[in-house]
Amino acid sequence: MVSLRNVLIGLSVVFWGTAIWYAYALPWPRAKYGVLFLGSILELYILTEIMDLAGGGRENLVEDVRRAYGPGNRIDAALLSFSAIDVAVTAIYMLVNFQALYVERSGRALPHEYVGAAVFTFVIIYLTWRSFGGTFLAVVAAGFLYGYFGMYAPGPLQHGGLGIERILRTVVISVDGFFGFLTQLVAAWIALFLLYAGFLKGYGAFDLIMRVAFRSAKYIDSGIAQTAVLSSAVIGSVNGSQTANAGMTGSFTIPLMKRNGVKPETAGAIEAVASTAGQVLPPVMGAGAFIMASLITGVTYVDVIIAGLMPAAILSLTIFVAVHYVAAPQLDNSNADGLLQEKMPRSEFAMESLKYGIPLAVLIYKLGVEQVTVGTAALWTVVAMFLTGVSFPVVKAALTDVDEEPFDALKRTLWETLDGAREGVVVLAPVTIILAAINGVVDILTATGVPTAISLTLLDLSGGVLLVAAILSMIICIILGLGMPTTASYTIVALLVAPTLISQFFLPEFAGHFFVFYAAILAGLTPPIATCVAVACGIAGANFWKSCWEAIKISAPLFVLPFAFVYHPELVSAAFDAPSLTSGVLAMFGAIAIIHGINYRFVFGRAITAASRVAFFVTGILAMVHPSRTVQAIAVAIAVAMYVLQSVVGRPNPVAVAMGALGVGGDSPPAAGTPDKK
């Protein structure tokens, strides 16, 4: 049966076939392939939107089209159809005239090209609005308006203004802007990784991830809540948007936590923080690793991954501790054995682990040992995932007495492959659209000289004081990251803010980029926008402001860790030597002290409890950030001494809590105002 959904699947296969061929043979210049790629993915995105208007597009093609263009949908369908026609015309024209536009007439254009560029710009803005709503549309519109009306901007942000023709040449006609390096980066690097993610979902890897999380949960008092942390972080590391991940994994993890006694505000906060943490986890880092590797001269993707390991470990451990503190007292049942309706035999679990482990091993080998390009590594990873995803179920059906014949298993996995290809397009399209729009805005801002203006303004406001400059930079990063997915927020702050920290305050490039990277993802947790929290608390049915407060308490070290990169750049130096390991250990102790001070349920009187919280918080910040090793060591020693003192006093008993967290025995933190269990 031919339906819109099946048409989308078929076109997705053609699209991915072209992407795989490009990665293998490199038959075209990257800029030319970028035009073909953007035009193709925009057409597929438009088709998915029309399919949604048809209610999923699962009927026959004629019925799907009738429903998509029926009453209530006609305006949307008409705008999408117009967009599809314009995208096709623009992409074909630019491909046919690529040499003239990109080389021969660079800086000049014909009258009809300006008209076409203007229409295409409005189409991109419209599709951006459909993908990400009004918040991001305001960012794009502000960039264009600033480029045109720059003469009215205040102080150092003022410029002479760019004419309409120059703006159109910048964002479309020059084969830059919307088609620029970010779009080309997505086409050459990120796209195949998202196909890999689509295959993972199509073949059922997310189910295995949840099972691993549930098995781990058996050994921890807060295990049910920790399943959300583990699964959301792992899945979130490959999808490039903390907000999208909160909606995807949160639809399962949040109801699970609520059913077992976790308050809605706490459940929403845990999911939001876990999805945010996933954006910094190697090896993908929410696709931010690819962009960072392309922006920093002289480093490889592997260098970025190695540099990100230590801060990711610090963040993961502290979130684990924080979630244990806040969730364990709320859980009615900490036993995770009953979470899975069907048990998976050990042999099947091992085979499933091998099915998904082999492609991951291929990725690590290609990048870490052979050190091939990212595109080549992604190509081999996708091929390996396809081979194991199809062959393992067939072999299993042939060797075991299951209710499935080998041919049926082959047919099922091939359909899973097709659905994975479709899922890859669904995930890739919004990422491409927003990065294309950001690329256009960034090129306009670069043409106006605003990066230099921001640099001078930041230097002037800070008075040359590094700490003040870092605080102001973090505020700017959070503001610029509001409402954006990770890839977009990091890109814009990496191009506008990081150069100032590197050139004016002499931070190493990794330190500057990791500072803005971590700061930018904070926008998803920081009110009043806090899009990641908003999605999670919507699923949880929780109060937005209470959820934000819970999320900030759980993720408190994330607001401090970027400053550790400033004063201890060896943390992200991509070298595991004595200085970096020492800084990592001290920062980890400091982060745990902050979490303990904020989230632990002290049972002392109000005055002593408040003093304890402040003391742990201050010593934690000093241990993480202070430039003096001596001060850091003293701060850690004080925090440890206070922790031991709590144990000696016996109320509460954190040693027992720690033992319980490790599955050795002991109690969970008692509720405030209640004595320890004896």
XYZ file of C-alpha atoms in Angstrom:
678
model
C 0.000 0.000 0.000
C 1.390 3.386 -1.044
C 0.956 6.027 1.645
C 2.674 9.287 2.559
C 4.595 7.449 5.265
C 5.882 4.888 2.770
C 6.794 7.656 0.335
C 8.786 9.310 3.133
C 10.534 6.015 3.901
C 11.428 5.514 0.240
C 12.780 9.048 -0.167
C 14.679 8.700 3.119
C 16.445 5.628 1.737
C 17.425 7.581 -1.398
C 18.618 10.480 0.755
C 20.735 8.261 3.002
C 22.082 6.383 0.002
C 23.346 9.688 -1.386
C 24.845 10.646 1.986
C 26.631 7.289 2.256
C 27.914 7.576 -1.318
C 29.277 11.057 -0.609
C 31.019 9.867 2.569
C 32.580 6.973 0.644
C 33.586 8.583 -2.658
C 33.556 12.383 -2.003
C 32.359 12.989 -5.585
C 31.535 16.705 -5.176
C 33.035 19.738 -3.421
C 31.668 20.032 0.111
C 30.007 23.392 -0.640
C 28.153 21.918 -3.623
C 27.097 18.878 -1.625
C 25.883 21.266 1.095
C 23.404 22.776 -1.387
C 22.130 19.341 -2.421
C 21.961 18.203 1.196
C 20.058 21.242 2.507
C 17.591 21.182 -0.358
C 16.945 17.457 0.111
C 16.498 17.518 3.883
C 14.196 20.543 3.667
C 12.002 18.672 1.184
C 11.886 15.646 3.502
C 11.045 17.875 6.465
C 8.198 19.473 4.521
C 6.932 16.003 3.626
C 6.946 14.972 7.295
C 4.944 18.092 8.150
C 2.382 17.325 5.430
C 2.273 13.753 6.699
C 1.466 15.053 10.183
C -1.370 17.119 8.708
C -2.691 13.853 7.241
C -2.737 12.287 10.706
C 0.382 10.186 10.259
C 0.084 9.400 6.572
C -0.710 5.702 7.017
C -3.746 5.468 4.696
C -3.538 5.208 0.920
C -1.821 8.098 -0.840
C -4.981 9.704 -2.213
C -6.697 9.650 1.181
C -3.582 11.005 2.910
C -3.359 13.930 0.490
C -7.092 14.642 0.826
C -6.796 14.781 4.625
C -3.608 16.866 4.554
C -5.219 19.472 2.305
C -8.639 19.217 3.915
C -10.569 21.711 6.053
C -8.506 23.217 8.862
C -5.206 22.379 7.156
C -5.440 24.302 3.910
C -3.342 27.320 4.919
C -0.590 25.183 6.432
C -0.637 22.798 3.486
C -0.501 25.661 0.997
C 2.463 27.291 2.765
C 4.294 23.981 2.970
C 3.632 23.252 -0.698
C 4.898 26.690 -1.700
C 7.983 26.113 0.454
C 8.633 22.756 -1.204
C 8.452 24.297 -4.683
C 10.726 27.201 -3.748
C 13.300 24.934 -2.071
C 13.407 22.697 -5.151
C 13.765 25.645 -7.552
C 16.450 27.333 -5.419
C 18.511 24.185 -4.858
C 18.403 23.158 -8.538
C 19.301 26.679 -9.688
C 22.252 26.877 -7.305
C 23.512 23.427 -8.281
C 23.307 24.191 -12.012
C 24.961 27.615 -11.567
C 27.290 26.609 -8.735
C 30.537 27.621 -10.473
C 29.186 31.042 -11.395
C 27.717 31.800 -7.969
C 30.560 30.385 -5.885
C 33.544 31.482 -7.967
C 32.972 33.543 -11.099
C 30.418 36.074 -9.803
C 31.329 36.032 -6.110
C 30.137 39.329 -4.584
C 27.804 40.062 -7.490
C 24.372 38.781 -8.471
C 21.703 39.136 -11.143
C 18.362 40.875 -10.368
C 16.297 37.681 -10.490
C 18.769 36.028 -8.076
C 18.015 38.662 -5.440
C 14.290 37.953 -5.787
C 14.850 34.208 -5.486
C 17.152 34.708 -2.497
C 14.561 36.863 -0.729
C 11.827 34.263 -1.198
C 14.133 31.454 -0.049
C 15.085 33.481 3.051
C 11.427 33.830 4.018
C 10.946 30.081 3.458
C 13.855 29.297 5.799
C 12.424 31.666 8.421
C 8.991 30.060 8.074
C 10.371 26.522 8.405
C 12.446 27.632 11.386
C 9.297 28.915 13.045
C 7.505 25.620 12.357
C 10.393 23.670 13.878
C 11.204 25.731 16.967
C 8.448 28.261 17.505
C 8.506 31.942 18.287
C 11.479 32.085 20.649
C 14.038 31.054 18.098
C 12.232 32.964 15.355
C 12.830 36.097 17.444
C 16.576 35.312 17.539
C 16.736 34.937 13.748
C 14.641 38.050 13.142
C 16.783 40.056 15.577
C 19.916 39.039 13.676
C 18.498 40.213 10.351
C 17.141 43.448 11.816
C 20.455 44.189 13.517
C 22.250 43.670 10.219
C 19.985 46.149 8.433
C 19.383 48.746 11.181
C 22.821 48.610 12.782
C 23.244 52.357 12.547
C 20.667 52.722 15.348
C 22.350 50.274 17.727
C 23.830 51.708 20.945
C 27.522 52.302 21.683
C 30.110 49.920 20.276
C 27.409 47.689 18.776
C 26.638 50.392 16.208
C 27.636 49.855 12.570
C 26.810 51.366 9.213
C 24.093 48.854 8.371
C 24.033 46.246 5.637
C 21.895 46.795 2.557
C 19.226 44.301 1.515
C 21.289 43.139 -1.450
C 24.367 42.485 0.679
C 22.308 40.555 3.242
C 20.813 38.385 0.492
C 24.241 37.760 -1.026
C 25.566 36.850 2.420
C 22.860 34.362 3.394
C 22.004 32.757 0.020
C 23.597 33.823 -3.246
C 27.244 33.423 -2.250
C 26.558 29.750 -1.394
C 27.338 30.707 2.167
C 25.002 31.779 4.957
C 22.243 29.150 5.036
C 24.479 26.875 2.948
C 27.626 27.704 4.943
C 30.070 25.738 7.039
C 27.519 24.562 9.642
C 25.238 23.096 6.983
C 28.257 21.515 5.320
C 29.397 20.165 8.690
C 26.005 18.560 9.261
C 26.095 17.098 5.755
C 29.605 15.677 6.012
C 29.815 14.651 9.694
C 26.676 14.843 11.788
C 24.138 13.378 9.354
C 25.496 9.826 9.366
C 25.713 9.820 13.151
C 22.024 10.654 13.269
C 21.370 7.807 10.825
C 23.250 5.640 13.321
C 20.943 6.964 16.053
C 17.933 6.204 13.842
C 19.169 2.631 13.364
C 19.690 2.284 17.118
C 16.079 3.241 17.706
C 14.778 1.145 14.818
C 16.600 -1.992 15.975
C 15.492 -1.539 19.605
C 18.682 -0.307 21.271
C 16.760 2.047 23.518
C 15.025 -0.951 25.069
C 18.435 -2.462 25.858
C 19.602 0.843 27.358
C 16.566 0.878 29.629
C 17.209 -2.733 30.652
C 20.821 -1.910 31.526
C 19.570 1.018 33.563
C 17.051 -1.176 35.368
C 19.671 -3.805 36.133
C 21.927 -1.134 37.581
C 19.016 0.202 39.624
C 18.788 -3.019 41.631
C 21.917 -2.104 43.571
C 21.042 1.465 44.577
C 18.401 2.807 46.950
C 17.501 5.525 44.465
C 17.751 3.104 41.560
C 14.406 3.827 39.945
C 15.284 7.514 39.675
C 18.804 6.647 38.490
C 17.311 4.801 35.510
C 16.114 8.170 34.242
C 19.587 9.625 34.682
C 21.368 6.799 32.882
C 18.936 6.277 30.024
C 18.303 9.971 29.383
C 21.998 10.824 29.470
C 23.004 8.033 27.091
C 20.200 8.653 24.615
C 20.546 12.426 24.945
C 24.222 12.318 24.040
C 23.402 11.421 20.430
C 20.352 13.542 19.600
C 21.702 17.092 19.851
C 18.831 18.644 21.792
C 18.298 18.456 25.529
C 14.711 19.634 25.096
C 13.854 17.008 22.491
C 15.467 14.347 24.644
C 13.469 15.390 27.690
C 10.313 14.926 25.658
C 11.390 11.575 24.209
C 12.817 9.762 27.245
C 10.805 11.760 29.766
C 7.559 10.350 28.401
C 8.667 7.043 29.941
C 10.958 7.915 32.850
C 8.842 10.637 34.447
C 5.647 8.534 34.830
C 7.857 5.692 36.097
C 9.303 7.883 38.853
C 5.902 9.316 39.745
C 4.338 5.862 40.041
C 7.013 4.957 42.572
C 6.488 7.995 44.797
C 8.739 10.717 43.376
C 7.101 14.141 43.445
C 6.192 15.611 40.031
C 8.542 18.577 40.486
C 11.429 16.296 41.408
C 10.711 13.851 38.571
C 10.609 16.660 36.012
C 13.800 18.195 37.372
C 15.689 14.883 37.309
C 14.733 14.259 33.690
C 15.656 17.816 32.637
C 19.062 17.635 34.314
C 19.786 14.151 32.948
C 18.911 15.247 29.403
C 21.172 18.268 29.822
C 24.033 16.110 31.116
C 23.738 13.924 28.041
C 24.749 16.872 25.865
C 28.295 16.835 27.299
C 28.853 13.065 27.336
C 31.440 11.716 24.891
C 31.692 10.394 22.248
C 29.028 12.545 20.539
C 28.362 15.301 23.113
C 25.020 16.169 21.559
C 26.791 16.784 18.225
C 28.677 19.673 19.863
C 31.942 17.723 19.618
C 31.805 17.824 15.822
C 31.301 21.581 15.746
C 34.040 22.191 18.310
C 36.501 20.096 16.304
C 35.728 22.172 13.211
C 36.068 25.528 14.989
C 39.354 24.977 16.823
C 42.351 25.019 14.524
C 44.755 22.112 14.716
C 42.683 19.709 16.836
C 40.894 16.535 15.889
C 37.545 15.157 16.909
C 39.357 12.623 19.098
C 41.132 15.473 20.928
C 37.752 17.046 21.710
C 36.393 13.756 23.050
C 39.436 13.210 25.295
C 39.233 16.790 26.550
C 35.582 16.283 27.443
C 36.027 13.076 29.442
C 37.052 14.532 32.796
C 34.386 17.258 33.106
C 31.757 14.760 31.947
C 32.861 12.328 34.670
C 32.671 15.067 37.319
C 29.210 16.122 36.202
C 27.879 12.560 35.948
C 29.048 11.589 39.429
C 27.660 14.687 41.095
C 24.275 14.310 39.377
C 24.214 10.686 40.542
C 24.811 11.799 44.141
C 22.281 14.635 43.920
C 19.563 12.389 42.507
C 20.236 9.852 45.261
C 19.833 12.546 47.910
C 16.597 13.996 46.533
C 14.899 10.835 45.233
C 15.708 8.108 47.768
C 13.560 9.602 50.582
C 10.599 9.969 48.216
C 10.579 6.500 46.647
C 7.915 4.155 47.950
C 9.739 1.156 46.517
C 13.421 1.101 45.675
C 13.307 -2.389 44.170
C 13.733 -2.186 40.403
C 13.232 -5.906 39.761
C 9.590 -5.462 38.845
C 10.088 -2.616 36.390
C 10.442 -4.840 33.343
C 7.354 -6.771 32.340
C 9.343 -9.414 30.464
C 12.683 -10.732 31.626
C 15.411 -11.136 29.011
C 17.507 -14.336 29.256
C 21.217 -13.812 29.878
C 22.177 -15.303 26.516
C 19.811 -12.986 24.678
C 21.008 -10.016 26.716
C 24.602 -10.868 25.790
C 23.702 -11.180 22.105
C 21.843 -7.857 22.141
C 24.797 -6.197 23.854
C 27.114 -7.605 21.203
C 24.796 -6.456 18.414
C 25.064 -2.841 19.514
C 28.569 -3.100 20.957
C 30.293 -4.107 17.715
C 29.351 -0.877 15.837
C 30.440 1.184 18.840
C 33.751 -0.698 18.889
C 34.133 0.025 15.172
C 33.575 3.730 15.848
C 36.159 3.802 18.643
C 38.678 1.826 16.574
C 38.283 3.964 13.470
C 38.582 7.224 15.377
C 41.055 6.288 18.109
C 43.336 3.748 16.411
C 43.174 4.336 12.670
C 42.360 8.047 13.212
C 40.328 8.363 10.031
C 38.089 11.355 9.382
C 34.837 11.676 11.300
C 32.800 11.157 8.138
C 34.631 7.925 7.325
C 34.252 6.659 10.900
C 30.530 7.441 10.822
C 30.208 5.608 7.501
C 31.797 2.427 8.840
C 29.764 2.660 12.052
C 26.508 2.885 10.096
C 27.515 -0.061 7.908
C 28.450 -2.120 10.978
C 25.147 -1.247 12.672
C 23.212 -2.283 9.577
C 25.064 -5.599 9.326
C 24.693 -6.541 12.993
C 21.155 -5.177 13.208
C 20.006 -7.396 10.351
C 22.192 -10.488 10.806
C 21.962 -11.080 14.556
C 18.152 -11.595 14.648
C 18.389 -13.905 11.617
C 21.126 -15.997 13.234
C 19.175 -16.081 16.480
C 16.066 -17.308 14.668
C 18.089 -19.998 12.912
C 19.851 -21.291 16.030
C 17.092 -21.127 18.643
C 13.572 -22.436 18.988
C 11.833 -19.085 18.713
C 8.459 -18.421 17.140
C 10.105 -16.717 14.176
C 11.599 -18.232 11.041
C 14.890 -16.820 9.693
C 13.110 -15.362 6.642
C 10.541 -13.649 8.868
C 13.351 -12.265 11.024
C 15.098 -10.935 7.916
C 11.903 -9.298 6.690
C 11.253 -7.750 10.117
C 14.776 -6.327 10.465
C 14.700 -4.894 6.954
C 11.508 -3.039 7.871
C 13.240 -1.876 11.070
C 16.088 -0.632 8.881
C 13.691 1.346 6.715
C 11.987 2.783 9.771
C 15.399 3.656 11.225
C 16.208 5.555 8.029
C 12.950 7.478 8.380
C 13.645 8.139 12.061
C 17.110 9.440 11.166
C 15.537 11.974 8.795
C 12.986 13.029 11.416
C 15.799 13.752 13.908
C 18.174 15.283 11.356
C 15.792 17.732 9.696
C 15.203 20.126 12.640
C 18.932 20.090 13.512
C 19.794 21.036 9.938
C 17.158 23.754 9.748
C 18.223 25.496 12.925
C 21.933 25.289 12.098
C 21.286 26.670 8.624
C 19.360 29.579 10.141
C 22.083 30.142 12.752
C 24.721 30.069 10.017
C 22.877 32.832 8.188
C 22.563 34.963 11.322
C 26.206 34.428 12.298
C 27.425 35.426 8.836
C 25.366 38.619 9.051
C 26.750 39.397 12.502
C 30.285 38.692 11.322
C 29.809 41.064 8.389
C 28.761 43.808 10.820
C 31.832 43.310 13.015
C 29.759 42.477 16.096
C 32.213 39.851 17.436
C 34.830 42.580 17.767
C 32.247 44.891 19.359
C 31.280 42.216 21.901
C 34.946 41.648 22.659
C 35.591 45.350 23.313
C 32.388 45.748 25.326
C 33.141 42.717 27.479
C 36.683 43.908 28.075
C 35.426 47.360 29.011
C 32.669 46.143 31.371
C 34.960 43.668 33.102
C 37.736 46.172 33.606
C 40.148 43.494 32.503
C 39.250 41.285 35.500
C 39.016 37.657 34.398
C 36.392 36.623 36.964
C 34.063 39.472 36.014
C 34.557 38.720 32.325
C 33.769 35.043 32.917
C 30.580 35.875 34.832
C 29.439 38.281 32.113
C 30.309 35.718 29.448
C 28.226 33.076 31.190
C 25.241 35.439 31.355
C 25.611 36.206 27.643
C 25.863 32.492 26.823
C 22.705 31.686 28.787
C 20.797 34.525 27.102
C 21.974 33.567 23.609
C 21.180 29.916 24.291
C 17.581 30.462 25.367
C 15.202 28.236 23.451
C 17.912 26.689 21.269
C 19.108 23.102 20.939
C 22.678 22.346 21.958
C 24.222 22.524 18.506
C 22.758 25.951 17.761
C 23.419 27.509 21.171
C 27.025 26.323 21.271
C 27.702 27.482 17.710
C 26.543 31.029 18.249
C 28.406 31.532 21.547
C 31.513 29.809 20.185
C 31.645 32.352 17.372
C 30.624 35.426 19.378
C 31.908 34.919 22.944
C 34.725 32.342 22.957
C 37.091 34.449 20.791
C 37.004 37.203 23.425
C 38.023 34.878 26.247
C 40.771 33.406 24.084
C 42.210 36.583 22.548
C 41.605 39.152 25.291
C 42.035 37.009 28.406
C 44.461 34.459 26.932
C 42.535 31.322 27.790
C 43.629 28.186 25.928
C 41.253 27.426 23.073
C 39.846 24.273 24.654
C 39.179 26.119 27.918
C 37.407 28.967 26.122
C 35.255 26.685 24.000
C 34.354 24.290 26.805
C 33.439 27.287 28.974
C 30.904 28.603 26.466
C 29.729 25.068 25.608
C 28.833 24.226 29.204
C 27.451 27.712 29.810
C 25.213 27.591 26.736
C 23.438 24.368 27.734
C 22.534 25.992 31.064
C 19.868 27.945 29.178
C 17.722 24.817 29.153
C 17.663 24.817 32.975
C 17.662 28.546 33.713
C 14.358 30.389 34.209
C 12.403 32.232 32.939
C 12.655 30.251 29.655
C 14.205 26.904 30.751
C 12.810 25.019 27.766
C 14.126 21.650 28.921
C 12.479 22.019 32.330
C 9.294 23.293 30.689
C 8.969 20.146 28.577
C 9.756 17.853 31.509
C 7.365 19.511 33.953
C 4.680 19.498 31.261
C 4.959 15.708 31.130
C 5.113 15.499 34.932
C 2.186 17.851 35.496
C 4.437 19.852 37.820
C 4.778 23.507 38.749
C 7.289 25.146 36.409
C 9.052 27.346 38.969
C 9.325 24.582 41.557
C 10.732 22.268 38.902
C 13.289 24.920 37.919
C 14.352 25.267 41.546
C 14.726 21.501 41.906
C 16.696 21.300 38.659
C 19.083 24.059 39.729
C 19.665 22.342 43.088
C 20.470 19.038 41.388
C 22.692 20.605 38.735
C 24.365 23.268 40.908
C 27.955 22.181 40.082
C 27.168 22.626 36.387
C 26.948 26.381 37.035
C 30.378 26.333 38.706
C 32.270 23.870 36.504
C 32.813 26.302 33.569
C 34.737 28.601 35.917
C 36.983 25.663 36.795
C 37.929 25.524 33.104
C 38.932 29.188 33.303
C 41.202 28.877 36.343
C 42.299 25.296 35.710
C 42.362 24.849 31.913
C 44.253 21.595 32.350
C 40.856 20.025 33.127
C 40.076 20.185 29.404
C 43.593 19.975 28.006
C 43.131 16.555 26.339
C 46.076 15.288 28.401
C 45.857 12.925 31.359
C 48.924 14.117 33.250
C 49.470 14.870 36.944
C 48.174 18.487 36.852
C 44.971 17.568 34.984
C 44.224 14.553 37.189
C 44.882 16.581 40.343
C 42.558 19.339 39.167
C 39.963 16.738 38.239
C 40.020 15.072 41.655
C 39.849 18.394 43.503
C 36.999 19.609 41.278
C 35.108 16.365 41.868
C 35.425 16.660 45.653
C 34.309 20.277 45.409
C 31.291 19.407 43.245
C 30.206 16.683 45.681
C 30.576 19.128 48.582
C 28.271 21.579 46.783
C 25.711 18.844 46.145
C 25.929 17.643 49.747
C 25.428 21.132 51.126
C 22.432 21.915 48.931
C 20.592 18.588 48.744
C 21.400 16.547 51.838
C 18.521 16.378 54.335
C 20.165 17.624 57.497
C 18.271 16.947 60.744
C 19.998 19.561 62.874
C 18.338 22.766 64.009
C 17.635 25.469 61.491
C 20.687 27.593 62.344
C 23.164 24.699 62.263
C 21.615 23.321 59.088
C 21.885 26.708 57.340
C 25.480 27.113 58.484
C 26.334 23.592 57.286
C 24.822 24.220 53.876
C 26.744 27.474 53.452
C 29.995 25.897 54.661
C 29.774 22.954 52.268
C 28.744 25.231 49.403
C 31.601 27.688 49.924
C 34.267 25.025 50.414
C 32.974 23.257 47.318
C 33.301 26.365 45.166
C 36.806 27.045 46.477
C 37.844 23.454 45.815
C 36.566 23.635 42.234
C 37.584 27.112 41.145
C 40.278 28.747 43.290
C 43.527 29.137 41.325
C 45.704 28.186 44.323
C 46.302 24.467 44.809
C 46.869 25.100 48.517
C 43.492 26.788 48.941
C 41.819 23.994 46.975
C 43.408 21.330 49.164
C 42.458 23.163 52.366
C 38.865 23.540 51.143
C 38.640 19.812 50.400
C 40.127 18.998 53.798
C 37.567 21.205 55.556
C 34.685 19.617 53.603
C 35.905 16.109 54.451
C 36.331 17.088 58.123
C 32.769 18.418 58.272
C 31.533 15.223 56.628
C 33.386 13.085 59.172
C 32.035 15.246 61.980
C 28.505 14.475 60.835
C 29.335 10.779 61.027
C 30.798 11.096 64.508
C 27.823 13.065 65.744
C 25.609 10.386 64.247
C 22.742 12.651 63.211
C 22.429 12.223 60.282
C 24.680 9.353 59.309
C 26.130 10.032 55.848
C 28.463 7.021 56.018
C 25.447 4.713 56.167
C 23.868 6.634 53.320
C 26.983 6.256 51.185
C 27.130 2.533 51.961
C 23.476 2.231 51.024
C 24.094 4.043 47.761
C 26.791 1.491 46.925
C 24.503 -1.393 47.794
C 26.586 -2.405 50.797
C 23.874 -1.639 53.301
C 22.777 1.314 55.366
C 19.887 3.701 55.274
C 18.738 6.326 52.885
C 18.857 9.926 54.081
C 16.151 10.403 56.676
C 13.429 12.879 56.077
C 14.059 16.264 57.592
C 13.332 16.311 61.277
C 13.385 12.537 61.741
C 16.047 10.595 63.615
C 18.260 7.999 61.996
C 17.110 4.419 61.952
C 19.010 2.286 64.397
